[in-house]
Amino acid sequence: MKLHLVAALAVLSSTPALADMRVSIPFAAEIGGKAFSCSETYAGLGSTGAEVKAVDFRLFVSNAALVRKDGTLQPITLDQDGQWQTGSTALIDFEDASGGCTNGTKALNTTLRGIVPAGEYQGLSFTVGVPFEINHGDPTLAPAPLNTTAMFWNWQGGYKFVRIDMVPTDRKEDGPKGWFLHLGSTQCDAASKTESPKACKNGNRIDVQLDSFRPDGSTVVIDPAPVVAGADLRVNAPETSPGCMAFPKDPDCMTVMTKLGLPYMDVAAGPQALVSLR
Ligand SMILES: [Cu+2]
């Protein structure tokens, strides 16, 4: 009997602990189905079929998780690489500072990298945005990639969760600078622009669920074309930010925010159309 127990223990202790599985999730940037590049032009966009150059294309994602077979979520522990990923937040950066991308950085980051326990997974969920707790500090003191000031508004509003800047090729000299899609939290309750708010009325984080995601072959595609389909990219409502920057009372946002899966003014949230799978 004693011998049996020893043998059983030996078997138990020789069973390896559940292995970790590495995940590397590729992201692709497209505009109207065509690969993004700082030197390309893209035709047929928005309500008037504008042709644009794209001069920035970056976004923050956070709280990524794989979906187990039973539908529960397995958070992905991100590699803490000191450059693109910190905590559960990552900056996905598709611009290489070439061509028109004059606000950009040479480096690119087009994958989300981390580990999960080995297992079978059949879906992916993540948030487009930066968690509130780390969204409203001093970016010059924050760990990378939260020190990317080109992606920061101010302490009150926090980061631009999405920055996709488009400039019509027939832009008039005295016309709008371009049509910029910037998403971030708005109506944040702070005493001033240099103080952290207690809360924001509109968090404006996009919850993304990609049910058919397969860890061994799917690519996450980011494409603003369906989001701006109802907007005229050649015009900008007077006295408002160029394009849609999520701020309330901007007519340029009226057809846009709903397609980011977010409510805006009196328009209800629709299904998000920014992120898809291939
Ligand atoms: Cu870059």
PDB file of C-alpha atoms and ligand atoms in Angstrom:
ATOM      1  CA  MET A   1       0.000   0.000   0.000  1.00  0.00           C
ATOM      2  CA  LYS A   2       2.764   2.363   1.024  1.00  0.00           C
ATOM      3  CA  LEU A   3       4.642   1.465  -2.133  1.00  0.00           C
ATOM      4  CA  HIS A   4       1.600   2.280  -4.234  1.00  0.00           C
ATOM      5  CA  LEU A   5       1.287   5.699  -2.683  1.00  0.00           C
ATOM      6  CA  VAL A   6       4.932   6.473  -3.357  1.00  0.00           C
ATOM      7  CA  ALA A   7       4.507   5.369  -6.962  1.00  0.00           C
ATOM      8  CA  ALA A   8       1.396   7.535  -7.340  1.00  0.00           C
ATOM      9  CA  LEU A   9       3.223  10.549  -5.925  1.00  0.00           C
ATOM     10  CA  ALA A  10       6.089   9.945  -8.307  1.00  0.00           C
ATOM     11  CA  VAL A  11       3.693   9.997 -11.232  1.00  0.00           C
ATOM     12  CA  LEU A  12       2.063  13.187  -9.970  1.00  0.00           C
ATOM     13  CA  SER A  13       5.337  15.009  -9.463  1.00  0.00           C
ATOM     14  CA  SER A  14       6.631  13.996 -12.878  1.00  0.00           C
ATOM     15  CA  THR A  15       3.551  15.435 -14.589  1.00  0.00           C
ATOM     16  CA  PRO A  16       4.696  18.796 -15.944  1.00  0.00           C
ATOM     17  CA  ALA A  17       2.823  21.874 -14.780  1.00  0.00           C
ATOM     18  CA  LEU A  18       0.323  23.151 -17.347  1.00  0.00           C
ATOM     19  CA  ALA A  19       2.497  24.764 -19.953  1.00  0.00           C
ATOM     20  CA  ASP A  20       2.206  28.373 -20.938  1.00  0.00           C
ATOM     21  CA  MET A  21       1.392  29.106 -24.549  1.00  0.00           C
ATOM     22  CA  ARG A  22       2.871  32.076 -26.329  1.00  0.00           C
ATOM     23  CA  VAL A  23       0.480  34.221 -28.312  1.00  0.00           C
ATOM     24  CA  SER A  24       1.485  36.740 -30.919  1.00  0.00           C
ATOM     25  CA  ILE A  25      -1.558  38.378 -32.445  1.00  0.00           C
ATOM     26  CA  PRO A  26      -0.942  40.191 -35.738  1.00  0.00           C
ATOM     27  CA  PHE A  27      -2.692  43.491 -36.442  1.00  0.00           C
ATOM     28  CA  ALA A  28      -3.050  45.025 -39.920  1.00  0.00           C
ATOM     29  CA  ALA A  29      -3.968  48.605 -40.841  1.00  0.00           C
ATOM     30  CA  GLU A  30      -6.054  49.161 -43.950  1.00  0.00           C
ATOM     31  CA  ILE A  31      -8.034  51.998 -45.459  1.00  0.00           C
ATOM     32  CA  GLY A  32     -10.937  50.832 -47.569  1.00  0.00           C
ATOM     33  CA  GLY A  33      -9.379  47.364 -47.690  1.00  0.00           C
ATOM     34  CA  LYS A  34      -6.020  48.626 -48.960  1.00  0.00           C
ATOM     35  CA  ALA A  35      -2.899  48.300 -46.813  1.00  0.00           C
ATOM     36  CA  PHE A  36      -1.999  51.493 -44.938  1.00  0.00           C
ATOM     37  CA  SER A  37       1.206  53.288 -45.842  1.00  0.00           C
ATOM     38  CA  CYS A  38       2.374  56.834 -45.109  1.00  0.00           C
ATOM     39  CA  SER A  39       2.927  57.400 -48.833  1.00  0.00           C
ATOM     40  CA  GLU A  40      -0.241  55.844 -50.321  1.00  0.00           C
ATOM     41  CA  THR A  41      -3.449  57.525 -51.405  1.00  0.00           C
ATOM     42  CA  TYR A  42      -6.865  56.043 -50.788  1.00  0.00           C
ATOM     43  CA  ALA A  43      -9.893  56.776 -52.975  1.00  0.00           C
ATOM     44  CA  GLY A  44     -13.634  56.629 -52.557  1.00  0.00           C
ATOM     45  CA  LEU A  45     -13.858  57.455 -48.857  1.00  0.00           C
ATOM     46  CA  GLY A  46     -16.716  59.006 -46.933  1.00  0.00           C
ATOM     47  CA  SER A  47     -20.031  60.375 -48.164  1.00  0.00           C
ATOM     48  CA  THR A  48     -18.446  62.259 -51.097  1.00  0.00           C
ATOM     49  CA  GLY A  49     -15.904  59.658 -52.186  1.00  0.00           C
ATOM     50  CA  ALA A  50     -12.868  61.669 -51.131  1.00  0.00           C
ATOM     51  CA  GLU A  51      -9.326  60.671 -51.991  1.00  0.00           C
ATOM     52  CA  VAL A  52      -6.974  60.997 -49.019  1.00  0.00           C
ATOM     53  CA  LYS A  53      -3.440  60.512 -47.852  1.00  0.00           C
ATOM     54  CA  ALA A  54      -3.181  58.993 -44.394  1.00  0.00           C
ATOM     55  CA  VAL A  55      -0.586  60.643 -42.160  1.00  0.00           C
ATOM     56  CA  ASP A  56      -0.984  58.805 -38.842  1.00  0.00           C
ATOM     57  CA  PHE A  57      -2.354  55.417 -37.801  1.00  0.00           C
ATOM     58  CA  ARG A  58      -1.933  54.328 -34.189  1.00  0.00           C
ATOM     59  CA  LEU A  59      -4.154  52.953 -31.451  1.00  0.00           C
ATOM     60  CA  PHE A  60      -4.033  51.702 -27.876  1.00  0.00           C
ATOM     61  CA  VAL A  61      -5.472  48.319 -26.974  1.00  0.00           C
ATOM     62  CA  SER A  62      -5.882  46.932 -23.454  1.00  0.00           C
ATOM     63  CA  ASN A  63      -7.300  44.035 -21.443  1.00  0.00           C
ATOM     64  CA  ALA A  64      -6.874  41.510 -24.236  1.00  0.00           C
ATOM     65  CA  ALA A  65      -8.216  38.034 -23.500  1.00  0.00           C
ATOM     66  CA  LEU A  66      -8.692  34.804 -25.380  1.00  0.00           C
ATOM     67  CA  VAL A  67     -12.088  33.130 -25.161  1.00  0.00           C
ATOM     68  CA  ARG A  68     -12.130  29.571 -23.834  1.00  0.00           C
ATOM     69  CA  LYS A  69     -14.417  26.926 -25.326  1.00  0.00           C
ATOM     70  CA  ASP A  70     -16.907  27.474 -22.505  1.00  0.00           C
ATOM     71  CA  GLY A  71     -17.093  31.184 -23.343  1.00  0.00           C
ATOM     72  CA  THR A  72     -15.122  32.417 -20.336  1.00  0.00           C
ATOM     73  CA  LEU A  73     -12.199  34.790 -20.781  1.00  0.00           C
ATOM     74  CA  GLN A  74      -8.519  33.999 -20.300  1.00  0.00           C
ATOM     75  CA  PRO A  75      -6.630  37.285 -19.924  1.00  0.00           C
ATOM     76  CA  ILE A  76      -3.406  37.473 -21.947  1.00  0.00           C
ATOM     77  CA  THR A  77      -0.383  38.356 -19.803  1.00  0.00           C
ATOM     78  CA  LEU A  78       1.436  40.815 -22.033  1.00  0.00           C
ATOM     79  CA  ASP A  79       5.227  40.746 -22.337  1.00  0.00           C
ATOM     80  CA  GLN A  80       6.498  43.814 -20.496  1.00  0.00           C
ATOM     81  CA  ASP A  81       8.880  44.916 -23.234  1.00  0.00           C
ATOM     82  CA  GLY A  82       9.683  48.396 -22.019  1.00  0.00           C
ATOM     83  CA  GLN A  83       8.658  49.863 -25.366  1.00  0.00           C
ATOM     84  CA  TRP A  84       5.178  48.925 -26.610  1.00  0.00           C
ATOM     85  CA  GLN A  85       3.475  47.034 -23.803  1.00  0.00           C
ATOM     86  CA  THR A  86       2.996  47.975 -20.151  1.00  0.00           C
ATOM     87  CA  GLY A  87       0.597  46.305 -17.759  1.00  0.00           C
ATOM     88  CA  SER A  88      -2.349  45.219 -19.875  1.00  0.00           C
ATOM     89  CA  THR A  89      -1.983  48.098 -22.340  1.00  0.00           C
ATOM     90  CA  ALA A  90      -0.227  48.143 -25.719  1.00  0.00           C
ATOM     91  CA  LEU A  91       0.333  50.739 -28.405  1.00  0.00           C
ATOM     92  CA  ILE A  92      -0.187  49.425 -31.928  1.00  0.00           C
ATOM     93  CA  ASP A  93       1.778  51.672 -34.289  1.00  0.00           C
ATOM     94  CA  PHE A  94       1.461  51.348 -38.067  1.00  0.00           C
ATOM     95  CA  GLU A  95       3.227  54.542 -39.116  1.00  0.00           C
ATOM     96  CA  ASP A  96       6.963  54.736 -39.721  1.00  0.00           C
ATOM     97  CA  ALA A  97       7.406  58.523 -39.875  1.00  0.00           C
ATOM     98  CA  SER A  98       7.924  58.344 -43.648  1.00  0.00           C
ATOM     99  CA  GLY A  99       5.987  60.267 -46.311  1.00  0.00           C
ATOM    100  CA  GLY A 100       3.291  62.429 -44.767  1.00  0.00           C
ATOM    101  CA  CYS A 101       3.587  60.879 -41.287  1.00  0.00           C
ATOM    102  CA  THR A 102       5.518  63.825 -39.882  1.00  0.00           C
ATOM    103  CA  ASN A 103       4.193  63.406 -36.307  1.00  0.00           C
ATOM    104  CA  GLY A 104       5.300  59.808 -36.226  1.00  0.00           C
ATOM    105  CA  THR A 105       8.081  57.527 -35.098  1.00  0.00           C
ATOM    106  CA  LYS A 106      10.248  55.234 -37.221  1.00  0.00           C
ATOM    107  CA  ALA A 107       9.472  52.165 -35.140  1.00  0.00           C
ATOM    108  CA  LEU A 108       6.476  49.974 -35.887  1.00  0.00           C
ATOM    109  CA  ASN A 109       4.519  47.673 -33.627  1.00  0.00           C
ATOM    110  CA  THR A 110       1.960  45.457 -35.308  1.00  0.00           C
ATOM    111  CA  THR A 111       1.560  42.532 -32.908  1.00  0.00           C
ATOM    112  CA  LEU A 112       0.204  41.955 -29.427  1.00  0.00           C
ATOM    113  CA  ARG A 113       2.534  39.577 -27.583  1.00  0.00           C
ATOM    114  CA  GLY A 114       2.055  37.622 -24.396  1.00  0.00           C
ATOM    115  CA  ILE A 115       1.280  34.290 -22.760  1.00  0.00           C
ATOM    116  CA  VAL A 116      -1.777  32.305 -21.742  1.00  0.00           C
ATOM    117  CA  PRO A 117      -2.052  28.841 -20.168  1.00  0.00           C
ATOM    118  CA  ALA A 118      -1.958  26.161 -22.882  1.00  0.00           C
ATOM    119  CA  GLY A 119      -5.453  25.340 -24.002  1.00  0.00           C
ATOM    120  CA  GLU A 120      -7.984  25.610 -26.761  1.00  0.00           C
ATOM    121  CA  TYR A 121      -9.252  29.063 -27.527  1.00  0.00           C
ATOM    122  CA  GLN A 122     -11.771  30.212 -30.064  1.00  0.00           C
ATOM    123  CA  GLY A 123     -12.181  33.949 -29.729  1.00  0.00           C
ATOM    124  CA  LEU A 124     -10.480  37.220 -28.836  1.00  0.00           C
ATOM    125  CA  SER A 125     -11.701  40.203 -26.888  1.00  0.00           C
ATOM    126  CA  PHE A 126      -9.971  43.476 -26.096  1.00  0.00           C
ATOM    127  CA  THR A 127     -10.637  47.120 -25.446  1.00  0.00           C
ATOM    128  CA  VAL A 128      -9.563  49.898 -27.777  1.00  0.00           C
ATOM    129  CA  GLY A 129      -8.425  52.457 -25.229  1.00  0.00           C
ATOM    130  CA  VAL A 130      -6.309  53.030 -22.146  1.00  0.00           C
ATOM    131  CA  PRO A 131      -7.740  51.997 -18.735  1.00  0.00           C
ATOM    132  CA  PHE A 132      -8.999  54.963 -16.698  1.00  0.00           C
ATOM    133  CA  GLU A 133      -6.517  54.296 -13.875  1.00  0.00           C
ATOM    134  CA  ILE A 134      -3.523  55.007 -16.127  1.00  0.00           C
ATOM    135  CA  ASN A 135      -5.213  57.385 -18.583  1.00  0.00           C
ATOM    136  CA  HIS A 136      -4.829  60.656 -16.764  1.00  0.00           C
ATOM    137  CA  GLY A 137      -1.264  61.048 -15.518  1.00  0.00           C
ATOM    138  CA  ASP A 138       1.828  62.895 -16.674  1.00  0.00           C
ATOM    139  CA  PRO A 139       2.937  61.224 -19.947  1.00  0.00           C
ATOM    140  CA  THR A 140       6.504  62.446 -19.530  1.00  0.00           C
ATOM    141  CA  LEU A 141       6.765  60.360 -16.331  1.00  0.00           C
ATOM    142  CA  ALA A 142       4.797  57.352 -17.603  1.00  0.00           C
ATOM    143  CA  PRO A 143       6.414  54.078 -18.746  1.00  0.00           C
ATOM    144  CA  ALA A 144       6.557  53.410 -22.492  1.00  0.00           C
ATOM    145  CA  PRO A 145       4.380  53.350 -24.499  1.00  0.00           C
ATOM    146  CA  LEU A 146       2.371  55.754 -22.302  1.00  0.00           C
ATOM    147  CA  ASN A 147       5.127  58.346 -22.800  1.00  0.00           C
ATOM    148  CA  THR A 148       4.093  58.783 -26.443  1.00  0.00           C
ATOM    149  CA  THR A 149       3.046  62.403 -26.255  1.00  0.00           C
ATOM    150  CA  ALA A 150       1.731  62.421 -29.840  1.00  0.00           C
ATOM    151  CA  MET A 151      -0.995  60.143 -28.506  1.00  0.00           C
ATOM    152  CA  PHE A 152      -1.828  62.364 -25.500  1.00  0.00           C
ATOM    153  CA  TRP A 153      -4.328  65.216 -25.228  1.00  0.00           C
ATOM    154  CA  ASN A 154      -3.939  66.455 -21.647  1.00  0.00           C
ATOM    155  CA  TRP A 155      -4.380  65.160 -18.087  1.00  0.00           C
ATOM    156  CA  GLN A 156      -8.064  65.890 -18.202  1.00  0.00           C
ATOM    157  CA  GLY A 157      -8.858  63.967 -21.391  1.00  0.00           C
ATOM    158  CA  GLY A 158      -5.982  61.484 -21.245  1.00  0.00           C
ATOM    159  CA  TYR A 159      -4.737  59.626 -24.307  1.00  0.00           C
ATOM    160  CA  LYS A 160      -5.970  59.514 -27.874  1.00  0.00           C
ATOM    161  CA  PHE A 161      -7.028  55.877 -27.946  1.00  0.00           C
ATOM    162  CA  VAL A 162      -7.172  56.023 -31.740  1.00  0.00           C
ATOM    163  CA  ARG A 163      -5.296  58.414 -34.000  1.00  0.00           C
ATOM    164  CA  ILE A 164      -5.982  58.021 -37.714  1.00  0.00           C
ATOM    165  CA  ASP A 165      -5.243  61.228 -39.611  1.00  0.00           C
ATOM    166  CA  MET A 166      -6.447  61.614 -43.188  1.00  0.00           C
ATOM    167  CA  VAL A 167      -5.820  64.535 -45.533  1.00  0.00           C
ATOM    168  CA  PRO A 168      -7.841  64.892 -48.761  1.00  0.00           C
ATOM    169  CA  THR A 169      -5.538  65.112 -51.778  1.00  0.00           C
ATOM    170  CA  ASP A 170      -7.636  67.992 -53.144  1.00  0.00           C
ATOM    171  CA  ARG A 171      -7.444  69.910 -49.880  1.00  0.00           C
ATOM    172  CA  LYS A 172      -7.848  73.649 -50.398  1.00  0.00           C
ATOM    173  CA  GLU A 173      -5.138  75.836 -48.921  1.00  0.00           C
ATOM    174  CA  ASP A 174      -7.633  77.700 -46.749  1.00  0.00           C
ATOM    175  CA  GLY A 175      -9.694  74.569 -46.075  1.00  0.00           C
ATOM    176  CA  PRO A 176      -9.633  72.195 -43.110  1.00  0.00           C
ATOM    177  CA  LYS A 177      -6.179  70.782 -42.209  1.00  0.00           C
ATOM    178  CA  GLY A 178      -7.527  67.329 -42.825  1.00  0.00           C
ATOM    179  CA  TRP A 179     -10.009  64.875 -41.436  1.00  0.00           C
ATOM    180  CA  PHE A 180      -8.599  63.449 -38.231  1.00  0.00           C
ATOM    181  CA  LEU A 181     -10.201  60.573 -36.349  1.00  0.00           C
ATOM    182  CA  HIS A 182      -9.134  60.926 -32.717  1.00  0.00           C
ATOM    183  CA  LEU A 183     -10.950  58.944 -30.064  1.00  0.00           C
ATOM    184  CA  GLY A 184     -10.556  59.512 -26.351  1.00  0.00           C
ATOM    185  CA  SER A 185     -12.498  60.142 -23.155  1.00  0.00           C
ATOM    186  CA  THR A 186     -14.528  63.350 -23.006  1.00  0.00           C
ATOM    187  CA  GLN A 187     -16.363  65.455 -20.433  1.00  0.00           C
ATOM    188  CA  CYS A 188     -13.863  64.468 -17.782  1.00  0.00           C
ATOM    189  CA  ASP A 189     -14.549  66.071 -14.434  1.00  0.00           C
ATOM    190  CA  ALA A 190     -11.313  67.847 -13.527  1.00  0.00           C
ATOM    191  CA  ALA A 191     -10.636  71.273 -12.080  1.00  0.00           C
ATOM    192  CA  SER A 192      -8.277  72.118 -14.954  1.00  0.00           C
ATOM    193  CA  LYS A 193      -6.524  70.620 -17.975  1.00  0.00           C
ATOM    194  CA  THR A 194      -3.456  69.818 -15.897  1.00  0.00           C
ATOM    195  CA  GLU A 195      -5.282  67.906 -13.180  1.00  0.00           C
ATOM    196  CA  SER A 196      -6.506  64.331 -13.209  1.00  0.00           C
ATOM    197  CA  PRO A 197     -10.279  63.929 -13.349  1.00  0.00           C
ATOM    198  CA  LYS A 198     -12.309  61.840 -10.916  1.00  0.00           C
ATOM    199  CA  ALA A 199     -14.365  60.432 -13.780  1.00  0.00           C
ATOM    200  CA  CYS A 200     -15.270  60.985 -17.406  1.00  0.00           C
ATOM    201  CA  LYS A 201     -18.859  61.151 -18.611  1.00  0.00           C
ATOM    202  CA  ASN A 202     -17.875  59.496 -21.888  1.00  0.00           C
ATOM    203  CA  GLY A 203     -15.135  56.908 -21.424  1.00  0.00           C
ATOM    204  CA  ASN A 204     -15.294  56.175 -25.175  1.00  0.00           C
ATOM    205  CA  ARG A 205     -13.492  52.851 -24.912  1.00  0.00           C
ATOM    206  CA  ILE A 206     -14.501  50.362 -27.603  1.00  0.00           C
ATOM    207  CA  ASP A 207     -15.215  46.800 -26.497  1.00  0.00           C
ATOM    208  CA  VAL A 208     -14.183  44.463 -29.291  1.00  0.00           C
ATOM    209  CA  GLN A 209     -15.348  40.830 -29.478  1.00  0.00           C
ATOM    210  CA  LEU A 210     -14.009  38.702 -32.302  1.00  0.00           C
ATOM    211  CA  ASP A 211     -15.748  35.343 -32.016  1.00  0.00           C
ATOM    212  CA  SER A 212     -14.119  33.524 -34.914  1.00  0.00           C
ATOM    213  CA  PHE A 213     -10.569  34.426 -33.862  1.00  0.00           C
ATOM    214  CA  ARG A 214      -8.081  31.536 -34.108  1.00  0.00           C
ATOM    215  CA  PRO A 215      -4.739  31.984 -32.292  1.00  0.00           C
ATOM    216  CA  ASP A 216      -2.891  30.194 -35.105  1.00  0.00           C
ATOM    217  CA  GLY A 217      -4.049  32.149 -38.124  1.00  0.00           C
ATOM    218  CA  SER A 218      -6.257  35.201 -37.585  1.00  0.00           C
ATOM    219  CA  THR A 219      -5.229  38.789 -38.212  1.00  0.00           C
ATOM    220  CA  VAL A 220      -6.974  41.733 -36.535  1.00  0.00           C
ATOM    221  CA  VAL A 221      -7.734  44.349 -39.197  1.00  0.00           C
ATOM    222  CA  ILE A 222      -8.187  48.030 -38.340  1.00  0.00           C
ATOM    223  CA  ASP A 223      -9.934  49.993 -41.116  1.00  0.00           C
ATOM    224  CA  PRO A 224     -11.524  53.425 -40.617  1.00  0.00           C
ATOM    225  CA  ALA A 225     -13.327  53.425 -44.001  1.00  0.00           C
ATOM    226  CA  PRO A 226     -16.619  51.923 -42.734  1.00  0.00           C
ATOM    227  CA  VAL A 227     -16.485  54.256 -39.711  1.00  0.00           C
ATOM    228  CA  VAL A 228     -16.291  57.430 -41.811  1.00  0.00           C
ATOM    229  CA  ALA A 229     -18.615  56.188 -44.580  1.00  0.00           C
ATOM    230  CA  GLY A 230     -21.261  58.805 -43.726  1.00  0.00           C
ATOM    231  CA  ALA A 231     -18.882  61.744 -43.220  1.00  0.00           C
ATOM    232  CA  ASP A 232     -17.672  64.267 -45.809  1.00  0.00           C
ATOM    233  CA  LEU A 233     -13.894  64.156 -45.395  1.00  0.00           C
ATOM    234  CA  ARG A 234     -13.421  67.406 -47.339  1.00  0.00           C
ATOM    235  CA  VAL A 235     -15.326  69.639 -44.943  1.00  0.00           C
ATOM    236  CA  ASN A 236     -15.184  70.476 -41.262  1.00  0.00           C
ATOM    237  CA  ALA A 237     -17.920  72.037 -39.157  1.00  0.00           C
ATOM    238  CA  PRO A 238     -16.823  75.599 -38.252  1.00  0.00           C
ATOM    239  CA  GLU A 239     -15.331  76.111 -34.782  1.00  0.00           C
ATOM    240  CA  THR A 240     -14.762  72.384 -34.265  1.00  0.00           C
ATOM    241  CA  SER A 241     -11.679  70.156 -34.347  1.00  0.00           C
ATOM    242  CA  PRO A 242     -10.682  68.988 -37.852  1.00  0.00           C
ATOM    243  CA  GLY A 243     -12.515  65.721 -38.426  1.00  0.00           C
ATOM    244  CA  CYS A 244     -14.023  63.926 -35.453  1.00  0.00           C
ATOM    245  CA  MET A 245     -12.188  64.024 -32.123  1.00  0.00           C
ATOM    246  CA  ALA A 246     -15.050  62.648 -30.038  1.00  0.00           C
ATOM    247  CA  PHE A 247     -15.795  65.998 -28.400  1.00  0.00           C
ATOM    248  CA  PRO A 248     -19.522  66.647 -27.851  1.00  0.00           C
ATOM    249  CA  LYS A 249     -21.456  68.930 -30.222  1.00  0.00           C
ATOM    250  CA  ASP A 250     -19.252  68.269 -33.265  1.00  0.00           C
ATOM    251  CA  PRO A 251     -21.480  67.655 -36.314  1.00  0.00           C
ATOM    252  CA  ASP A 252     -18.529  65.826 -37.932  1.00  0.00           C
ATOM    253  CA  CYS A 253     -18.932  63.092 -35.304  1.00  0.00           C
ATOM    254  CA  MET A 254     -22.659  62.486 -35.749  1.00  0.00           C
ATOM    255  CA  THR A 255     -22.335  59.584 -38.219  1.00  0.00           C
ATOM    256  CA  VAL A 256     -18.990  58.404 -36.874  1.00  0.00           C
ATOM    257  CA  MET A 257     -19.164  57.592 -33.157  1.00  0.00           C
ATOM    258  CA  THR A 258     -22.077  55.166 -33.560  1.00  0.00           C
ATOM    259  CA  LYS A 259     -19.925  53.178 -35.987  1.00  0.00           C
ATOM    260  CA  LEU A 260     -17.208  53.011 -33.338  1.00  0.00           C
ATOM    261  CA  GLY A 261     -19.791  51.249 -31.180  1.00  0.00           C
ATOM    262  CA  LEU A 262     -20.235  54.308 -28.972  1.00  0.00           C
ATOM    263  CA  PRO A 263     -23.216  56.520 -28.123  1.00  0.00           C
ATOM    264  CA  TYR A 264     -22.818  60.183 -29.072  1.00  0.00           C
ATOM    265  CA  MET A 265     -25.145  63.090 -28.300  1.00  0.00           C
ATOM    266  CA  ASP A 266     -28.610  61.712 -29.123  1.00  0.00           C
ATOM    267  CA  VAL A 267     -27.306  58.959 -31.425  1.00  0.00           C
ATOM    268  CA  ALA A 268     -27.266  55.463 -29.942  1.00  0.00           C
ATOM    269  CA  ALA A 269     -24.256  53.158 -30.243  1.00  0.00           C
ATOM    270  CA  GLY A 270     -24.286  50.853 -33.235  1.00  0.00           C
ATOM    271  CA  PRO A 271     -22.050  47.844 -33.839  1.00  0.00           C
ATOM    272  CA  GLN A 272     -18.375  48.862 -33.994  1.00  0.00           C
ATOM    273  CA  ALA A 273     -17.082  48.843 -37.588  1.00  0.00           C
ATOM    274  CA  LEU A 274     -13.424  49.747 -36.980  1.00  0.00           C
ATOM    275  CA  VAL A 275     -12.057  46.312 -36.108  1.00  0.00           C
ATOM    276  CA  SER A 276     -12.587  43.052 -37.961  1.00  0.00           C
ATOM    277  CA  LEU A 277     -10.875  39.710 -38.450  1.00  0.00           C
ATOM    278  CA  ARG A 278      -9.231  38.056 -41.365  1.00  0.00           C
TER     279      ARG A 278
HETATM  280 CU    CU B   1       5.790  54.572 -35.478  1.00  0.00          CU
END
